[in-house]
XYZ file of C-alpha atoms in Angstrom:
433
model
C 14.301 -20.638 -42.294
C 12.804 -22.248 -39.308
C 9.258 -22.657 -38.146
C 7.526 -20.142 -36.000
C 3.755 -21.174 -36.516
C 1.935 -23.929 -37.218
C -0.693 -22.006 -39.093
C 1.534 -20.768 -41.122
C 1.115 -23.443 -43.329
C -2.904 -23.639 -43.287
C -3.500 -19.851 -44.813
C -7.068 -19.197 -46.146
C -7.296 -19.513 -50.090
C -7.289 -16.128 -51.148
C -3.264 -15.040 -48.976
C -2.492 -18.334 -50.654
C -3.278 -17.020 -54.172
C -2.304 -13.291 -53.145
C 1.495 -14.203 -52.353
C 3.131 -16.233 -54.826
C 6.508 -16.586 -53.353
C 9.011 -14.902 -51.104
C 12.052 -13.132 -52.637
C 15.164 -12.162 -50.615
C 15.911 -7.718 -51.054
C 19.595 -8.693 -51.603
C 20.394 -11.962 -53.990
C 16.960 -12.630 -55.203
C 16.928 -16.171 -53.473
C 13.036 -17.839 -54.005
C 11.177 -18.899 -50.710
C 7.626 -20.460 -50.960
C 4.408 -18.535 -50.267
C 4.030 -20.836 -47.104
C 7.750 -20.570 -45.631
C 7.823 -19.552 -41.987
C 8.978 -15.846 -41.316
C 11.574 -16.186 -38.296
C 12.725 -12.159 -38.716
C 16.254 -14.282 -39.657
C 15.673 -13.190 -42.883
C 17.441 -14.957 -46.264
C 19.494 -17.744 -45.288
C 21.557 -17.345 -48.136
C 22.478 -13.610 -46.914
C 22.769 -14.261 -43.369
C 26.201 -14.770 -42.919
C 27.752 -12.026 -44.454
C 24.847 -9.360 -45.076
C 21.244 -10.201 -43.400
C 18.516 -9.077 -45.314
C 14.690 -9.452 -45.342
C 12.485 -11.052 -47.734
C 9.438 -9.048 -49.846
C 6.232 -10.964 -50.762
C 6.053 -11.108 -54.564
C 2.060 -11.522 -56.047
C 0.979 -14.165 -58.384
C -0.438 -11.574 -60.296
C 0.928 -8.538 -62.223
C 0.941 -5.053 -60.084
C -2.047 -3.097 -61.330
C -1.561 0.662 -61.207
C -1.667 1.814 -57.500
C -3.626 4.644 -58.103
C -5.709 3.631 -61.171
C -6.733 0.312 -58.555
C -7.655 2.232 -55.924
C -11.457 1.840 -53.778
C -13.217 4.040 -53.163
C -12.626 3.164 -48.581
C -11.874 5.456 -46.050
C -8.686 4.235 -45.178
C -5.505 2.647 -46.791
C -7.509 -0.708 -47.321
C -8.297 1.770 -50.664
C -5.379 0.083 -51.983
C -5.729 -3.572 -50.883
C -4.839 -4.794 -54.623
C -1.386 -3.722 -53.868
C -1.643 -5.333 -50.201
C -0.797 -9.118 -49.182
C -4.655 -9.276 -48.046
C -7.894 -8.659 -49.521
C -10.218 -5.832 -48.018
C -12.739 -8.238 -46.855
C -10.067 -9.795 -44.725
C -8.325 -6.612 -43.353
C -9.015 -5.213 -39.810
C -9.008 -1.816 -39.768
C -9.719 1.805 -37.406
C -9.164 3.467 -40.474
C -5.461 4.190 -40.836
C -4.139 5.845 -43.376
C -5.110 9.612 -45.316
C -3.464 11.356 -43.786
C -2.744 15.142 -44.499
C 0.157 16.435 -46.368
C 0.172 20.158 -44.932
C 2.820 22.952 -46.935
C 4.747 23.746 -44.323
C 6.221 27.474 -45.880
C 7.262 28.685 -41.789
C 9.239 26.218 -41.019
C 10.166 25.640 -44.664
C 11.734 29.137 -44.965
C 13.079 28.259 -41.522
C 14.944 25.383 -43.008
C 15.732 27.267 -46.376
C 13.521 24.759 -48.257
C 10.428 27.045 -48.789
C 8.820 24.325 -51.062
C 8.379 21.880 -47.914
C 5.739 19.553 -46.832
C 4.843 17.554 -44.131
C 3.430 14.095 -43.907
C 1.486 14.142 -41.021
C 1.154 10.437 -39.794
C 0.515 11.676 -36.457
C -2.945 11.750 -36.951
C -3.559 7.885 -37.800
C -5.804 6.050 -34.920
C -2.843 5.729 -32.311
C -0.960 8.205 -33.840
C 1.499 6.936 -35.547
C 2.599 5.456 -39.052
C 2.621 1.896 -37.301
C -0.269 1.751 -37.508
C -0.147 1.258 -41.068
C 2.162 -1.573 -40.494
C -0.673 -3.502 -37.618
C -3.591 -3.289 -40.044
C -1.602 -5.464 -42.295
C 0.178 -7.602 -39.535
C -2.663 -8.441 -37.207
C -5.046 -8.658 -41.023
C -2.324 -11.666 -41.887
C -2.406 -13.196 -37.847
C -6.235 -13.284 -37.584
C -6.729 -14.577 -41.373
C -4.122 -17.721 -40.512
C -5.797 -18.351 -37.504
C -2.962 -16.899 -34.922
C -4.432 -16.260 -31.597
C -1.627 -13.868 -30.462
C 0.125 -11.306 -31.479
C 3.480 -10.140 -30.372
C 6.592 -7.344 -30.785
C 8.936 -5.995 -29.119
C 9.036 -2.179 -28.964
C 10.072 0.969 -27.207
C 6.668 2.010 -27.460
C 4.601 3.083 -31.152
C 5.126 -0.155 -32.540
C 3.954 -1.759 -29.105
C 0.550 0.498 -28.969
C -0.434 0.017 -32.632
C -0.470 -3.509 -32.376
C -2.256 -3.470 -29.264
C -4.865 -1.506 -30.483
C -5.373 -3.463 -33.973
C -4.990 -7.159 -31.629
C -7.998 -5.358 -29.787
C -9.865 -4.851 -32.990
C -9.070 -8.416 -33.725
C -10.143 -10.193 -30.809
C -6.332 -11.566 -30.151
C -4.677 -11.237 -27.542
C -1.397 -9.249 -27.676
C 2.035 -8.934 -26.106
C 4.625 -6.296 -26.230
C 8.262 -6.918 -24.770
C 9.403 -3.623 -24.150
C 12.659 -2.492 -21.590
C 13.127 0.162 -19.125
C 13.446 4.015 -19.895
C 10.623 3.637 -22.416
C 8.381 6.664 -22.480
C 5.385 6.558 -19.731
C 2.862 7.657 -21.905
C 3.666 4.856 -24.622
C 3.227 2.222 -21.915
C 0.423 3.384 -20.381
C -1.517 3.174 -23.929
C -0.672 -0.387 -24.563
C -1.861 -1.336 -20.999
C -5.393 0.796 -22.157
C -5.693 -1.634 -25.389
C -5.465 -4.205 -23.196
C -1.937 -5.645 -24.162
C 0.200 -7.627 -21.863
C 3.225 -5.716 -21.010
C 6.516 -7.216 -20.151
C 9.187 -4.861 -19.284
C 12.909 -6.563 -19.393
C 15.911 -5.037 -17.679
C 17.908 -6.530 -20.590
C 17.078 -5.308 -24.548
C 17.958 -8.828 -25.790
C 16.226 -10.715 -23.480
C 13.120 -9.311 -25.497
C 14.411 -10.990 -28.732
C 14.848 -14.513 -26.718
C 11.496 -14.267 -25.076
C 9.836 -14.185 -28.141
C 11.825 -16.478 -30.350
C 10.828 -18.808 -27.224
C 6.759 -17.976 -27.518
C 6.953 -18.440 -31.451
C 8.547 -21.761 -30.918
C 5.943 -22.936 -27.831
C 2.989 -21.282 -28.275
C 2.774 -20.314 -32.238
C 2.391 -16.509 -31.343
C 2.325 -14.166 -34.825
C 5.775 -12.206 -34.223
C 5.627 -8.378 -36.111
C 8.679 -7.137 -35.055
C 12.377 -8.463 -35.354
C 13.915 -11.046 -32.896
C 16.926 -11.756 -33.671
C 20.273 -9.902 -34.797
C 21.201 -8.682 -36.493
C 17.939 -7.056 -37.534
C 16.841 -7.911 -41.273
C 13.456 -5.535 -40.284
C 9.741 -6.369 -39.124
C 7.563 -8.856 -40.417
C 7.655 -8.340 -44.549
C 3.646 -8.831 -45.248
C 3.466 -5.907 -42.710
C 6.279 -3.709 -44.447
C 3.770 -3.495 -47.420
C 1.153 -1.262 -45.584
C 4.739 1.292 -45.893
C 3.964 1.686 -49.611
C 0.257 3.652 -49.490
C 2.441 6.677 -47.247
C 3.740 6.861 -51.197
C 0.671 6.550 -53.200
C -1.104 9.040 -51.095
C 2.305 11.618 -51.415
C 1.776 11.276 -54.812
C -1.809 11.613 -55.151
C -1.898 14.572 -52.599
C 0.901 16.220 -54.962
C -1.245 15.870 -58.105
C 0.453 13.011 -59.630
C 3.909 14.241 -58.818
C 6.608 12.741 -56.550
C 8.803 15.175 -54.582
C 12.570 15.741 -55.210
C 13.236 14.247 -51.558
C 11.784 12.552 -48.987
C 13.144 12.483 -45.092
C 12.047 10.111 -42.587
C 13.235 9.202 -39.516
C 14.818 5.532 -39.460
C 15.372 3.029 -37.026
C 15.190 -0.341 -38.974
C 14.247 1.225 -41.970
C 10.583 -0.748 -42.512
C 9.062 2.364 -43.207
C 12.023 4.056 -45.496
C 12.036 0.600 -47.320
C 8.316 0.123 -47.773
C 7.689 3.595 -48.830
C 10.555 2.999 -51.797
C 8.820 -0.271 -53.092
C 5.605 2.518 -53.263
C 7.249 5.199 -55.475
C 8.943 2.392 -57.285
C 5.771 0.585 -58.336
C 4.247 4.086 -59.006
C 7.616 5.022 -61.180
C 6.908 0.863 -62.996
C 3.443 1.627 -64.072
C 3.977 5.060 -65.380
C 1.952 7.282 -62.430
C 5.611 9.448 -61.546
C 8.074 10.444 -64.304
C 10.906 10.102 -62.044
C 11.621 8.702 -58.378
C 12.778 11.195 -55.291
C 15.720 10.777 -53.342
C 15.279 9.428 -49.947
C 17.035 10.825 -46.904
C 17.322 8.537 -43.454
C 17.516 10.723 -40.336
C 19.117 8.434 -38.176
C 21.064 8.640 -34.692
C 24.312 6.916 -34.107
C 25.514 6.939 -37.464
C 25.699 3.028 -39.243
C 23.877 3.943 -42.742
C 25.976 6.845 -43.196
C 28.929 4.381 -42.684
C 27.664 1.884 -44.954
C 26.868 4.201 -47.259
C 30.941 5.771 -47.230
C 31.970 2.303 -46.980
C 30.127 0.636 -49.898
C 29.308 -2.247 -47.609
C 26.227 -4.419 -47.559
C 26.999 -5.663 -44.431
C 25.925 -2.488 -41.513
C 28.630 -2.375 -38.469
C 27.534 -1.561 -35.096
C 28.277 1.939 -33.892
C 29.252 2.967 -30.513
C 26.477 4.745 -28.865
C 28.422 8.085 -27.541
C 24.959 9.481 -25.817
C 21.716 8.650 -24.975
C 19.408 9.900 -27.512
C 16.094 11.852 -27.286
C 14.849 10.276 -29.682
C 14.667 6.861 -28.439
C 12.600 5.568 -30.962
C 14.902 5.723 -33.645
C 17.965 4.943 -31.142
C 19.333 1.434 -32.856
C 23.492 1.296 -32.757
C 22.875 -1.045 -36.314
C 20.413 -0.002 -39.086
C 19.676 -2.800 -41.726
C 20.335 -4.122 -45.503
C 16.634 -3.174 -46.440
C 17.376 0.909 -45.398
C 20.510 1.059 -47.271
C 19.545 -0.570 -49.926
C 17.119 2.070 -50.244
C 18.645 5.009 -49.926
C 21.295 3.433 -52.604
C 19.100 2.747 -54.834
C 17.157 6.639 -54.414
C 20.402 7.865 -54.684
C 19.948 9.103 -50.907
C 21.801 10.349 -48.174
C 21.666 9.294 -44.481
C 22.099 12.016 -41.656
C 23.170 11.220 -38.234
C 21.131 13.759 -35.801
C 22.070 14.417 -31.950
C 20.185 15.807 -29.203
C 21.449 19.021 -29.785
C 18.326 21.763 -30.872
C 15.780 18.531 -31.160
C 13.296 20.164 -28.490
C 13.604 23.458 -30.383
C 12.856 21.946 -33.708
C 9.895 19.979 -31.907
C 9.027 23.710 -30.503
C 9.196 25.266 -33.627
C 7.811 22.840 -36.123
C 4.288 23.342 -33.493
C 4.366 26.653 -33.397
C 5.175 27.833 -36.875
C 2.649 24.871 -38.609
C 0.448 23.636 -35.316
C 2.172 20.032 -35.777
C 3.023 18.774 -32.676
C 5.537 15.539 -33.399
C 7.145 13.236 -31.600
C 11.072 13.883 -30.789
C 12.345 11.389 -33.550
C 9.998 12.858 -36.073
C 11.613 15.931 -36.114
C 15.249 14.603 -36.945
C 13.937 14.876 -40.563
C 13.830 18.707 -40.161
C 17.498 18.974 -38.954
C 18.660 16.525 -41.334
C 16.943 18.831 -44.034
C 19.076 21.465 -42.546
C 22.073 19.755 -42.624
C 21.751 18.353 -46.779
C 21.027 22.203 -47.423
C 23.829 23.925 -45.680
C 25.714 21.292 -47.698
C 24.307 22.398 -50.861
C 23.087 18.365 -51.157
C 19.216 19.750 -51.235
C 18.194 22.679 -53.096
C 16.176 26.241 -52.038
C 14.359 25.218 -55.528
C 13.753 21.360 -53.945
C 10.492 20.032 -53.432
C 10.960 18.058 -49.748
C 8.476 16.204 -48.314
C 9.398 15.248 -44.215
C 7.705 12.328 -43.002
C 6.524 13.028 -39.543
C 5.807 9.374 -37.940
C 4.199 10.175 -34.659
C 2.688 12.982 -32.398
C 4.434 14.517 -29.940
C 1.715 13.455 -26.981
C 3.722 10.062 -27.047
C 6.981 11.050 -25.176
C 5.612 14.249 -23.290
C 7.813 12.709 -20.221
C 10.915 13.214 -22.455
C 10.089 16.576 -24.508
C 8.060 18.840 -22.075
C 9.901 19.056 -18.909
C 8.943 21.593 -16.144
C 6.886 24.279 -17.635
C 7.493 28.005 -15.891
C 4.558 29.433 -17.472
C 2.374 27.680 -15.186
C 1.815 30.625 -13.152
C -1.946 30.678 -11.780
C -3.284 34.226 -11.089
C -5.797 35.182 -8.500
C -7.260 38.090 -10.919
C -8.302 39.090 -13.868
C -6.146 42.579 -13.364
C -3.452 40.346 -12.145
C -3.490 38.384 -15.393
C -3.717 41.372 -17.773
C -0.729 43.297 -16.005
C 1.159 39.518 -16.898
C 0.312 40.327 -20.125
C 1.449 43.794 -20.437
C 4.866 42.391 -19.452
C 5.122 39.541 -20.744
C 2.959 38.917 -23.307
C 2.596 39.359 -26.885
C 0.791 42.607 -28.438
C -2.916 41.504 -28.807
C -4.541 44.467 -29.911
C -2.475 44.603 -33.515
C-alpha cells in the first residue's frame, strides 16, 4: 500500500484507539490502524481479485441499537462508527423515513413494500452519510483538503460537509454530468474540475494525494476496490434505522441501486452486526440494481474477479453507469444470498413518474432501478407477493431534472379564469367527486 498523506500517520488518540487494524473483505490479510488508504485496496488481492479493506475496532461491537444516543442524526450510533461524536461534523444526516409504499407496491405485485427515503438527507442523498464520516476522519488527522471524483451526489455531499469543515474541497467530475449536480457543488463552494477524459480524474488525484496530501473519498484507481473504507461505515446506520423503523425486524429483501457497491456493502456489515448481537433473527437478501450487467456475470460465473462489460447504451441513470462493479458488491449479494438485476432505460422515466405520483417520492433516475428490478425478481417468481421488500431510494429526483423532465406540454398559460376552467372540463380530472 503506498502513501497518500502524511497525516495519516499522526491521527488524534481516540481514531488511534477506535481502529485497531485494517482487514482485507476477501483473504483476511492484516494492515495496521495507521496504513495509508490508496483506494488500491489489499495488495495481496490485487492481482487477481481487487478488494477493499474494512476497519476492524479494538473493542468488541456493542449492540447497534442497544448503543444508540439519544442525537438527531446518525452520529446516534457513533459507537459503531470509526469516530467519536465529539469529533464528527455533521448537518444532521441520517433518519430518514421509511414510508409503506402499498400504490406502487401493488403496482409492482409486492404489496408489502417500503421505501427508504434517503432523498431527504441535507443534500439529498445517501452520500451524505458517507461525507459525515469521510470529511469527520480528514479534519480529525489534520487534512486540509478533501477530494473525489464523481458524476455528481458524491461530488455535492462532500462539498457541503468540506464546507462544514472549514476544508477546502475538490471534485473531478467529466462532461455529460447532470447541470443541476454541478451547479450545487460550485454553491458549497467546491472547486470543480471537469475532464474530457473519465480516467484522467483517477490520475489527477492519485497526483494531488502524492503532492499535496489531499484526503481522497472516492476511488482512483482500477480497477475499483470502492470509496474510502472509514467512510463505507456511515452505510451501516441505513440498516439499523430499517430495522428499528420495522420494529426490530429486518425485511425479506432489500434493493438498492449499485454502482461500486459502498452503499450495498456497508449496509450488509449493518444487518450483519445486527444479525451477531441478536437484534434480527435472520438476515434479508440483498438485490443490486445495476446497469450494464458485471455482478450478474460474476454472480453466473462464480468469479471473484468482475469483467468489464461492454456498454451497449448510454444510460439514464448515469449515476450508477460503471461497465465494472467490485469484489465488495458481490461479495455481498453472495453472502445475502442475493440477486443482481441489470436495468435499461426502457420505462425508467415512467417508474420515476409513477413512484411520485402514487407515494409523492420524487427520486432520482438511478433510484428507481430498484423498482424495476423488483419487477423483474417477481415476474420470475425470485421475490414473493407475501415478501417484505424494502427499496432503497438514494437520491431525489431534483438532482438530474436536465435528464428526467424534458419539455413539459402542460405549460400552457391561460389569460382567464373561464379559459382555465373550460381546460379543465376537457382535460382535467373530475374535481367535484
Amino acid at each position: 500500500m503506498s502513501a497518500h498523506s502524511s497525516s495519516e500517520t499522526s491521527r488524534p488518540e481516540s481514531d488511534k484507539s477506535r481502529v485497531l487494524e485494517f482487514a482485507c473483505i476477501r483473504c483476511g490479510a492484516s494492515y495496521p490502524a495507521d496504513v495509508s488508504i490508496d483506494s488500491k485496496g489489499c495488495a495481496r488481492c490485487q492481482e487477481t481479485a481487487p478488494a477493499n479493506l474494512r476497519p476492524v475496532y479494538s473493542d468488541p461491537n456493542p449492540h447497534p441499537l442497544e448503543s444508540a444516543t439519544t442525537s438527531r442524526s446518525l452520529w446516534r450510533f457513533a459507537p459503531m462508527l470509526p469516530c467519536t461524536e465529539a469529533e464528527a461534523v455533521s448537518l444532521g444526516e441520517g433518519m430518514t423515513p421509511l414510508l409503506a409504499a402499498p400504490r406502487i407496491g401493488a403496482f409492482l405485485g409486492v404489496p408489502n413494500l417500503a421505501v427508504k427515503d434517503e432523498g431527504r438527507n441535507p443534500t439529498w442523498s445517501h452520500k451524505d452519510r458517507f461525507s459525515t464520516i469521510a470529511v469527520s476522519v480528514a479534519r480529525a488527522r489534520g487534512a486540509k483538503t478533501v477530494a473525489t471524483a464523481s458524476s455528481g451526489n458524491a461530488g455535492a455531499s462532500l462539498a457541503a460537509y468540506a464546507a462544514r469543515a472549514g476544508l477546502k474541497c475538490v471534485v473531478t467530475t467529466f462532461a455529460g454530468s447532470a447541470g443541476a449536480m454541478l451547479a450545487q457543488i460550485r454553491k458549497y463552494g467546491a472547486t470543480v474540475l471537469p475532464l474530457v477524459n473519465k480516467m484522467d480524474r483517477w490520475s489527477l488525484l492519485e497526483q494531488a494525494a502524492a503532492r499535496y496530501d489531499w484526503f481522497i473519498a472516492s476511488p482512483y484507481h482500477g480497477p475499483v476496490v470502492g470509496s474510502h473504507p472509514l467512510g463505507i461505515q456511515g452505510y451501516k446506520t441505513i440498516a439499523y434505522e430499517i430495522v428499528e423503523q420495522q420494529d426490530g425486524m429486518a425485511p425479506d429483501w432489500c434493493v438498492l441501486p449499485v454502482c461500486y457497491g459502498d452503499a450495498l456493502f456497508g449496509v450488509w456489515t449493518g444487518f450483519c452486526e445486527l444479525y451477531a448481537q441478536g437484534a434480527i433473527s435472520r438476515l434479508p437478501r440483498l438485490v443490486a440494481a445495476e446497469v450494464h450487467g458485471s455482478l450478474t456475470d460474476a454472480l453466473a460465473s462464480g468469479a471473484d474477479a468482475l469483467s468489464e462489460r461492454k456498454m451497449l447504451f448510454d444510460s439514464l441513470a448515469v449515476s450508477i453507469g460503471t461497465p465494472r462493479s467490485t469484489f465488495q458488491a458481490l461479495k455481498a449479494l453472495r453472502e445475502s444470498g442475493g440477486h443482481a438485476v441489470p436495468v435499461n432505460n426502457h420505462g425508467l422515466i415512467a417508474m420515476q413518474e409513477r413512484l411520485a405520483r402514487d407515494e409523492g417520492i420524487f427520486a432520482e433516475l438511478a433510484s428507481v432501478t430498484p423498482l424495476i428490478a423488483i419487477s423483474t425478481l417477481k415476474d420470475r417468481g425470485v421475490i414473493a407477493a407475501t415478501d417484505r421488500v424494502v427499496a432503497v431510494v438514494t437520491a431525489s429526483g431534483l438532482k438530474d431534472l436536465d435528464r428526467s423532465a424534458g419539455s413539459n406540454q402542460h405549460d400552457r398559460i391561460f389569460q382567464t379564469t373561464d379559459e382555465a376552467w373550460r381546460w379543465l372540463d376537457e382535460n382535467g380530472p373530475e374535481f367535484s367527486s
